[in-house]
JSON list of C-alpha atoms in Angstrom, two decimals:
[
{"chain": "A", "resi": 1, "resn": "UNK", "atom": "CA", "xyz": [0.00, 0.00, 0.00]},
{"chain": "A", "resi": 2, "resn": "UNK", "atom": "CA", "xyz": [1.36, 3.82, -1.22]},
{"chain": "A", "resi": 3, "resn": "UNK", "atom": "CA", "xyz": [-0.04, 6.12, 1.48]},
{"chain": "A", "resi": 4, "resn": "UNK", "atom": "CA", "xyz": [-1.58, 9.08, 0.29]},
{"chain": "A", "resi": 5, "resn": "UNK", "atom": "CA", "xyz": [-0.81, 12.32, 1.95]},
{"chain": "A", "resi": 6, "resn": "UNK", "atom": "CA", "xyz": [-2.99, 15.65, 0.95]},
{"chain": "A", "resi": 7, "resn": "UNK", "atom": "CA", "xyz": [-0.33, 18.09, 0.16]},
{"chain": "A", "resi": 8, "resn": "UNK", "atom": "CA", "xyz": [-3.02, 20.61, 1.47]},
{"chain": "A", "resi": 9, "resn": "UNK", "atom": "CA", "xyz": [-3.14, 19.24, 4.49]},
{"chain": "A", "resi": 10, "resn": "UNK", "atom": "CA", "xyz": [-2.32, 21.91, 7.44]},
{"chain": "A", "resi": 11, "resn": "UNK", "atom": "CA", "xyz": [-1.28, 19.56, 10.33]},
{"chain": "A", "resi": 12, "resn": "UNK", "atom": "CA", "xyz": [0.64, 16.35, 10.06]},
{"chain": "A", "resi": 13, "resn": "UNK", "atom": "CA", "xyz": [3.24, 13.86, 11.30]},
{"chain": "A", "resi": 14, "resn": "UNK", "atom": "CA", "xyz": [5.73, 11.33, 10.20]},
{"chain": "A", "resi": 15, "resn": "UNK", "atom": "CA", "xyz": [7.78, 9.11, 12.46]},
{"chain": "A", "resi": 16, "resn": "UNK", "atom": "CA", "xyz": [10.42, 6.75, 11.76]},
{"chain": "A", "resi": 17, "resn": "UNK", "atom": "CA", "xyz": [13.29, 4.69, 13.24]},
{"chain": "A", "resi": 18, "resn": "UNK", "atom": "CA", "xyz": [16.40, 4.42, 10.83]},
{"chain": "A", "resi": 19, "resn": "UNK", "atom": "CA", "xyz": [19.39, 2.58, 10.67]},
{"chain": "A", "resi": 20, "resn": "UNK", "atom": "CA", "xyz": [22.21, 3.44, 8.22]},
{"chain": "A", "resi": 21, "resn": "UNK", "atom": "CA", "xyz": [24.66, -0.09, 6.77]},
{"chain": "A", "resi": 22, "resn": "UNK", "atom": "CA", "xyz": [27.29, 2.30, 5.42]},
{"chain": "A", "resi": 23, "resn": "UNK", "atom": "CA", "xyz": [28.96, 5.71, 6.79]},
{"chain": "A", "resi": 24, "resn": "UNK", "atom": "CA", "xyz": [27.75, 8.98, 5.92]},
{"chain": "A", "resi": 25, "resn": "UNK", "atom": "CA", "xyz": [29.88, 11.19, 3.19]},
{"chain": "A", "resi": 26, "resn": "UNK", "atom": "CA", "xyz": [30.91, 8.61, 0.94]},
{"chain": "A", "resi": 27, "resn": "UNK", "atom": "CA", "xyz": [28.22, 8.20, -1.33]},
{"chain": "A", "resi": 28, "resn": "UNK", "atom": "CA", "xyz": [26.68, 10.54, -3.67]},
{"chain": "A", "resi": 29, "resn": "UNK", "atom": "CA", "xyz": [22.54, 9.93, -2.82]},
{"chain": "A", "resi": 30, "resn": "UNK", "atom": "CA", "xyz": [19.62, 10.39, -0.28]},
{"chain": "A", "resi": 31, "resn": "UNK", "atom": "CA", "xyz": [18.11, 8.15, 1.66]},
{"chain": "A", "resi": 32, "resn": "UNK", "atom": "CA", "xyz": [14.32, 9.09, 1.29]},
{"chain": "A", "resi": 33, "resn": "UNK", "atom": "CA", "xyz": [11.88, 7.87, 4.49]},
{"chain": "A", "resi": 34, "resn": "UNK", "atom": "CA", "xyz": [8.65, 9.65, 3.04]},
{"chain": "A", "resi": 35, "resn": "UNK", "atom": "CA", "xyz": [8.30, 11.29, -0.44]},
{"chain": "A", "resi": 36, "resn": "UNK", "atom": "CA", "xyz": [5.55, 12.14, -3.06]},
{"chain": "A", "resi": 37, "resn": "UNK", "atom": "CA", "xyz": [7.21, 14.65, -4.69]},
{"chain": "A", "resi": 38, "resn": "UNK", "atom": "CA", "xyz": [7.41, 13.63, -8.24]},
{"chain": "A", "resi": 39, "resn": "UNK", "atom": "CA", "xyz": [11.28, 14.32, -8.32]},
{"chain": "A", "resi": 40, "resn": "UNK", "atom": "CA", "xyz": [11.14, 18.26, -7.06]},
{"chain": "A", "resi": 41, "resn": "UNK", "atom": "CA", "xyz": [7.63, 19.06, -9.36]},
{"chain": "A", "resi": 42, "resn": "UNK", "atom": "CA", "xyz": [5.51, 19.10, -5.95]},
{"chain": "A", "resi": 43, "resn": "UNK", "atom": "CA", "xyz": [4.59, 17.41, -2.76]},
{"chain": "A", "resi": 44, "resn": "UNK", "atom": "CA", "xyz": [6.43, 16.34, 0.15]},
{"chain": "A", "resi": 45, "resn": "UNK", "atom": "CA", "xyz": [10.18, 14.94, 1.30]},
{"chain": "A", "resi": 46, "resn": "UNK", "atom": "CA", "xyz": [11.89, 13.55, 4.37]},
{"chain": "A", "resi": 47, "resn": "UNK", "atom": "CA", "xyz": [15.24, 12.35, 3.91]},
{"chain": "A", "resi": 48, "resn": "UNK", "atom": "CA", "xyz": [18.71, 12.24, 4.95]},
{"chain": "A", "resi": 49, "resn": "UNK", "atom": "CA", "xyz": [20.92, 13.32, 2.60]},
{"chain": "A", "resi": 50, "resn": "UNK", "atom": "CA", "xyz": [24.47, 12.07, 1.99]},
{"chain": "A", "resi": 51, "resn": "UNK", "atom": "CA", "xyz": [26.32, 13.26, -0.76]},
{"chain": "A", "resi": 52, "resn": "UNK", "atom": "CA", "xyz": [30.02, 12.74, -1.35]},
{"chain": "A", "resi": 53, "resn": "UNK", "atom": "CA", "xyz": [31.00, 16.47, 0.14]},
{"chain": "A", "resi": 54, "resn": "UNK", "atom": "CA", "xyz": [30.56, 18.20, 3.35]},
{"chain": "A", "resi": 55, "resn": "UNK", "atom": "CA", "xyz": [28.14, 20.75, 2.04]},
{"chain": "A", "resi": 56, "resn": "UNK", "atom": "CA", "xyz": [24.96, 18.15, 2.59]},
{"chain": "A", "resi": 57, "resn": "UNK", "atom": "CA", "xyz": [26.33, 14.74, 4.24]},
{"chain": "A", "resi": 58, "resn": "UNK", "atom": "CA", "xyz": [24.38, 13.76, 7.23]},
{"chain": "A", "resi": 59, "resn": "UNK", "atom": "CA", "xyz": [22.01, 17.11, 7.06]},
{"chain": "A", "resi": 60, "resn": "UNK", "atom": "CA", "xyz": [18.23, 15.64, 7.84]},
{"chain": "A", "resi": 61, "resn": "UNK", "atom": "CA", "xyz": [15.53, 17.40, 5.24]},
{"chain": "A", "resi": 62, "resn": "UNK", "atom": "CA", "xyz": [12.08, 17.95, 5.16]},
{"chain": "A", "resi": 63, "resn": "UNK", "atom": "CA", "xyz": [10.59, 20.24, 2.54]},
{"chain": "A", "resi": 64, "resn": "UNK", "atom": "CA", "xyz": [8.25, 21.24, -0.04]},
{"chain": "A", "resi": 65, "resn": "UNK", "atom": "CA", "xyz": [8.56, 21.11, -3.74]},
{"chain": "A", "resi": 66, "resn": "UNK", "atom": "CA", "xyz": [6.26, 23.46, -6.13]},
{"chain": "A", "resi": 67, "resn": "UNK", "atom": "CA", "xyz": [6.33, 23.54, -9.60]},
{"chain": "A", "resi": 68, "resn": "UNK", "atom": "CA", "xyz": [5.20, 26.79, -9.65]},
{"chain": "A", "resi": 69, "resn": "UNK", "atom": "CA", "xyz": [6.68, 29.82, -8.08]},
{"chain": "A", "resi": 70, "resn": "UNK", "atom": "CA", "xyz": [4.41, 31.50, -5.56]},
{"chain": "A", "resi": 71, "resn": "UNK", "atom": "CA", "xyz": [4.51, 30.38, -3.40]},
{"chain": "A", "resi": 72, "resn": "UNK", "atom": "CA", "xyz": [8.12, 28.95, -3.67]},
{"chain": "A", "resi": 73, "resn": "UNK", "atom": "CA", "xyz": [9.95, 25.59, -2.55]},
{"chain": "A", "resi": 74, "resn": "UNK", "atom": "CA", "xyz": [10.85, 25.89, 1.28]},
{"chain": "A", "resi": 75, "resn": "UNK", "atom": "CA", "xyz": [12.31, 23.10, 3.52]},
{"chain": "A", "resi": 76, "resn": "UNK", "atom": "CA", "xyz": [13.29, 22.62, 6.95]},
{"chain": "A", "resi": 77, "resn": "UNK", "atom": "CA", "xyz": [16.83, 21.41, 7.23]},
{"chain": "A", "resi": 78, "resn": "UNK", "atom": "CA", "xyz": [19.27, 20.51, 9.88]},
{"chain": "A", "resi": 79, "resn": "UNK", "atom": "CA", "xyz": [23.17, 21.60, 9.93]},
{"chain": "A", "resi": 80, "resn": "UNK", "atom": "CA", "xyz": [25.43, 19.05, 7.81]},
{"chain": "A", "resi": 81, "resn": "UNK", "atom": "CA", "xyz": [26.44, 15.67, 9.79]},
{"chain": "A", "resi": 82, "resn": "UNK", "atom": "CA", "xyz": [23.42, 15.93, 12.32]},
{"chain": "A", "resi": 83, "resn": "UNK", "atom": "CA", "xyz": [22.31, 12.77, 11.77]},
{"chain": "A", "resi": 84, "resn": "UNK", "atom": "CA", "xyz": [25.16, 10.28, 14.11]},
{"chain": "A", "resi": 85, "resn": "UNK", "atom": "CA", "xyz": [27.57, 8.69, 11.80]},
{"chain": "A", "resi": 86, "resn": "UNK", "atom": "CA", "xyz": [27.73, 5.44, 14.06]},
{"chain": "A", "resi": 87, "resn": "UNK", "atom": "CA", "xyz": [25.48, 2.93, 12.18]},
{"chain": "A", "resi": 88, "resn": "UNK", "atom": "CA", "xyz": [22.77, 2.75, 14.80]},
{"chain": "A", "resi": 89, "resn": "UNK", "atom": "CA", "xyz": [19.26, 2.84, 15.13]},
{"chain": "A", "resi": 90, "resn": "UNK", "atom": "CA", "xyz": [17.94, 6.41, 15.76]},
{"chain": "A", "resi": 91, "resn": "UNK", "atom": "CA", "xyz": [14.50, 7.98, 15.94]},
{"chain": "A", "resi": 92, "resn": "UNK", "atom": "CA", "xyz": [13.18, 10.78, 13.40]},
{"chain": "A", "resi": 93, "resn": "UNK", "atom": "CA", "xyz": [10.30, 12.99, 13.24]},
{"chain": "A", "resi": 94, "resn": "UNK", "atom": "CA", "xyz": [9.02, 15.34, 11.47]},
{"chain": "A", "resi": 95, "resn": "UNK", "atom": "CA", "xyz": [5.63, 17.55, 12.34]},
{"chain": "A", "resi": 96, "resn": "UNK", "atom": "CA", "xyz": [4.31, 20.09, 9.84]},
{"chain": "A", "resi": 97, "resn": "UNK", "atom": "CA", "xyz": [2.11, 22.47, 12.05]},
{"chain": "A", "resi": 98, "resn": "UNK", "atom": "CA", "xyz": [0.05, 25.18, 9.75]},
{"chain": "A", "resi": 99, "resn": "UNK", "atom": "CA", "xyz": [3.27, 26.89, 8.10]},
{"chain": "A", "resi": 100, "resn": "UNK", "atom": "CA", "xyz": [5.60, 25.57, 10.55]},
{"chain": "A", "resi": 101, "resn": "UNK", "atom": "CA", "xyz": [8.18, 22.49, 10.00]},
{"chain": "A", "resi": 102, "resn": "UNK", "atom": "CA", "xyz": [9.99, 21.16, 12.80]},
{"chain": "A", "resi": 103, "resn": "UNK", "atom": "CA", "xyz": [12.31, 18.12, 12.80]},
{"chain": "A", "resi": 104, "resn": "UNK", "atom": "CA", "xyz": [13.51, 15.74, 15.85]},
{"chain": "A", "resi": 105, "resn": "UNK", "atom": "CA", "xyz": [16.03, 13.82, 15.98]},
{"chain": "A", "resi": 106, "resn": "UNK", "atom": "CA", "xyz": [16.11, 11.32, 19.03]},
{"chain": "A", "resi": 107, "resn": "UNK", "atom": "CA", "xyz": [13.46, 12.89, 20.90]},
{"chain": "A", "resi": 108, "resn": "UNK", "atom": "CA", "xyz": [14.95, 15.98, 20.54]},
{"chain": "A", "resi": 109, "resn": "UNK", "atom": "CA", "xyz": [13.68, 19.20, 18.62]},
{"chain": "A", "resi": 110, "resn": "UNK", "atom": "CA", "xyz": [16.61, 19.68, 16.79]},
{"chain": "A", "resi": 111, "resn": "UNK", "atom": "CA", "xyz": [15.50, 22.81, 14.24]},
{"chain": "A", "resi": 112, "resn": "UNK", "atom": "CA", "xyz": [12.32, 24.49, 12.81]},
{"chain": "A", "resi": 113, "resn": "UNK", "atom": "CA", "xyz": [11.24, 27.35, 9.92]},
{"chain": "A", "resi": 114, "resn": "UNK", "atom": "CA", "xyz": [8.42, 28.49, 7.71]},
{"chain": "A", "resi": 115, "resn": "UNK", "atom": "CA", "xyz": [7.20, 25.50, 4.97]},
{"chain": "A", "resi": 116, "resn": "UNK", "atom": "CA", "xyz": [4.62, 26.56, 2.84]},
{"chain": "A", "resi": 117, "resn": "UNK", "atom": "CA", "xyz": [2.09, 23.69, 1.53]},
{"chain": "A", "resi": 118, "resn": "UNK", "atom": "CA", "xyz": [3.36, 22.10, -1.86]},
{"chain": "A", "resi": 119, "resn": "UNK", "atom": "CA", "xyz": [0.86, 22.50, -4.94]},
{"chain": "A", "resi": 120, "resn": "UNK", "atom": "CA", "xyz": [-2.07, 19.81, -4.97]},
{"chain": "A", "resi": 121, "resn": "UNK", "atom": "CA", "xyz": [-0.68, 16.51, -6.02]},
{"chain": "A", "resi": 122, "resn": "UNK", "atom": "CA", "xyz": [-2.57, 12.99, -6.22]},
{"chain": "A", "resi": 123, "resn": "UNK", "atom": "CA", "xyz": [0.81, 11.19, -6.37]},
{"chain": "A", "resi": 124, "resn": "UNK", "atom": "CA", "xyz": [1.04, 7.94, -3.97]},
{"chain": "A", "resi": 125, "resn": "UNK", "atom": "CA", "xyz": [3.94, 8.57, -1.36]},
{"chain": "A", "resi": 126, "resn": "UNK", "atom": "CA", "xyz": [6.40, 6.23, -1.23]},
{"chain": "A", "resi": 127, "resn": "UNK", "atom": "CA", "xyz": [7.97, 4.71, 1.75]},
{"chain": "A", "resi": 128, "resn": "UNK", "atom": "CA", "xyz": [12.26, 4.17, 1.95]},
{"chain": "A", "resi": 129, "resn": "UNK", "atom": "CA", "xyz": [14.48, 4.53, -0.48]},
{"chain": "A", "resi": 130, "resn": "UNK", "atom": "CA", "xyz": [13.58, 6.48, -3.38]},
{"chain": "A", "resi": 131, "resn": "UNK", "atom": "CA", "xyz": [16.26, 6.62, -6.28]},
{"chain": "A", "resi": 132, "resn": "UNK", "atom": "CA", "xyz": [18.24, 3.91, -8.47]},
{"chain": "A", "resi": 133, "resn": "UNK", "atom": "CA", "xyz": [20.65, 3.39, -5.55]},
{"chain": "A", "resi": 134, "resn": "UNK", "atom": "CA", "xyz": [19.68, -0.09, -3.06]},
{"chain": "A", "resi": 135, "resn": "UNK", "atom": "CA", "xyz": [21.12, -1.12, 0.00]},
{"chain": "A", "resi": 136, "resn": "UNK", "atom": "CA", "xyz": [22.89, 0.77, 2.93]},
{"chain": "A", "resi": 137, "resn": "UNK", "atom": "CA", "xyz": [19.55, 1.64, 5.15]},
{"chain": "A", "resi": 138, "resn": "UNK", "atom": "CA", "xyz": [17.18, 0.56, 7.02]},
{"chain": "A", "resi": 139, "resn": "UNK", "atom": "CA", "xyz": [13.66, 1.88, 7.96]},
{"chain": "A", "resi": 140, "resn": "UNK", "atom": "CA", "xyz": [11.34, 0.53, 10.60]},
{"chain": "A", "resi": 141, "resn": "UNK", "atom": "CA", "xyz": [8.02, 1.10, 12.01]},
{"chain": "A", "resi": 142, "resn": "UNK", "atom": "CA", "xyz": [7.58, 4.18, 9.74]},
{"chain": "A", "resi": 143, "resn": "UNK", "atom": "CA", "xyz": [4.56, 6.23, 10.40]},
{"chain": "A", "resi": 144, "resn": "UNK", "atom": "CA", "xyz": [1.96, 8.69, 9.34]},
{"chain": "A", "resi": 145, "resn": "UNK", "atom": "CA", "xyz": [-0.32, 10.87, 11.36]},
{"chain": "A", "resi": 146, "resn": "UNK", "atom": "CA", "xyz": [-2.89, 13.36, 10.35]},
{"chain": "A", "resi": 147, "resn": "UNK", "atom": "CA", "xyz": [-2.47, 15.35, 13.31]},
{"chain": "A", "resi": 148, "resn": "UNK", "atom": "CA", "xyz": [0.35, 17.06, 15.21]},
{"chain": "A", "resi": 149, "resn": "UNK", "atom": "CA", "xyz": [2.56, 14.44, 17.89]},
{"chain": "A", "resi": 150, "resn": "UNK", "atom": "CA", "xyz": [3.11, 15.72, 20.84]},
{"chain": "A", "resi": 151, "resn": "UNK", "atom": "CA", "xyz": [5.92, 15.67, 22.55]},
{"chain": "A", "resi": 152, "resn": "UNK", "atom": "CA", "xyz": [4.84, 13.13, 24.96]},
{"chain": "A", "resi": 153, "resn": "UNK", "atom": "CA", "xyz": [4.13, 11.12, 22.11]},
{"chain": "A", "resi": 154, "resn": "UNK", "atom": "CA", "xyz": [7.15, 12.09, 20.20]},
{"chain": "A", "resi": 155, "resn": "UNK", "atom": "CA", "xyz": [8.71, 10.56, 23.52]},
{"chain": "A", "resi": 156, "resn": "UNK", "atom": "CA", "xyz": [6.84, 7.65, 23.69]},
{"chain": "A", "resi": 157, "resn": "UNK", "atom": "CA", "xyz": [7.40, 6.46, 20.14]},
{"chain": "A", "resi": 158, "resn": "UNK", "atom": "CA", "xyz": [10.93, 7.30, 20.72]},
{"chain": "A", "resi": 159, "resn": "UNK", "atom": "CA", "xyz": [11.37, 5.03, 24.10]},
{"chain": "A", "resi": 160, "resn": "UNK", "atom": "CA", "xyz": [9.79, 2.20, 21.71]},
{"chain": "A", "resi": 161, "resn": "UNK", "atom": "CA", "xyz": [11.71, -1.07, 22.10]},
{"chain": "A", "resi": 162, "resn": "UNK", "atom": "CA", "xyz": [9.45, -3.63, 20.75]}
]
């Protein structure tokens, strides 16, 4: 099953533990958790990026894609290498509030900024990996909400060992 998320949908959620096989900064693609984006024409994205340079390896994304102009792209994004480099399991979220994005890494609100809603898209999201490239991650218990998590939920999901 493709979930289907309403790009003109005010309030949501997306939670996901993640595992990377291989280090971060050696390899020259993204690792996509949630995206219905149509390859930057509209609609949503949550990934960690890792390209072969310092500028993006390791940064954690969430954004908006619009094929036309106004109002333009924006995304949320985190410094370069803030996802850990040690090839365990860590917990992401991402909550898009109204026109706020915030992202949380481990429990932990790690940054937030304006996202505007992408234009209306019927696309199917799709779930992991999105790209030519296979291997080297792993995604469990991925989830969508149509509401904002709270941070006691955030918390919960995040003190999950099942």
């Amino acid at each position: 099953v493709r979930p289907l998320l309403n790009n003109n949908i005010n309030d949501f959620s997306i939670s996901a533990w993640s595992r990377l096989e291989i280090s971060l900064g050696v390899n020259d693609f993204n690792y996509h958790i949630f995206d219905n984006e149509l390859y930057q024409n509209h609609g949503y994205m949550f990934r960690i990026e890792d390209t072969n340079n310092t500028v993006t390896a390791g940064r954690i994304a969430f954004r908006t894609n619009r094929v036309e102009a106004v109002p333009p792209d924006t995304q949320v994004t985190t410094v370069p290498n803030s996802y850990p480099n040690d090839l365990g399991w860590h917990h992401l979220v991402v909550v898009k509030e109204g026109n706020i994005g915030r992202i949380y890494l481990d429990n932990v609100q790690i940054t937030s900024g304006a996202m505007n809603n992408p234009a209306d898209s019927t696309t199917s999201g799709k779930l992991g990996l999105v790209g030519t490239v296979s291997g080297g991650k792993i995604f469990d218990e991925v989830r969508i909400y149509n509401r904002v998590l709270s941070q006691d939920e955030i918390t919960a999901l995040a003190s999950y060992t099942g």
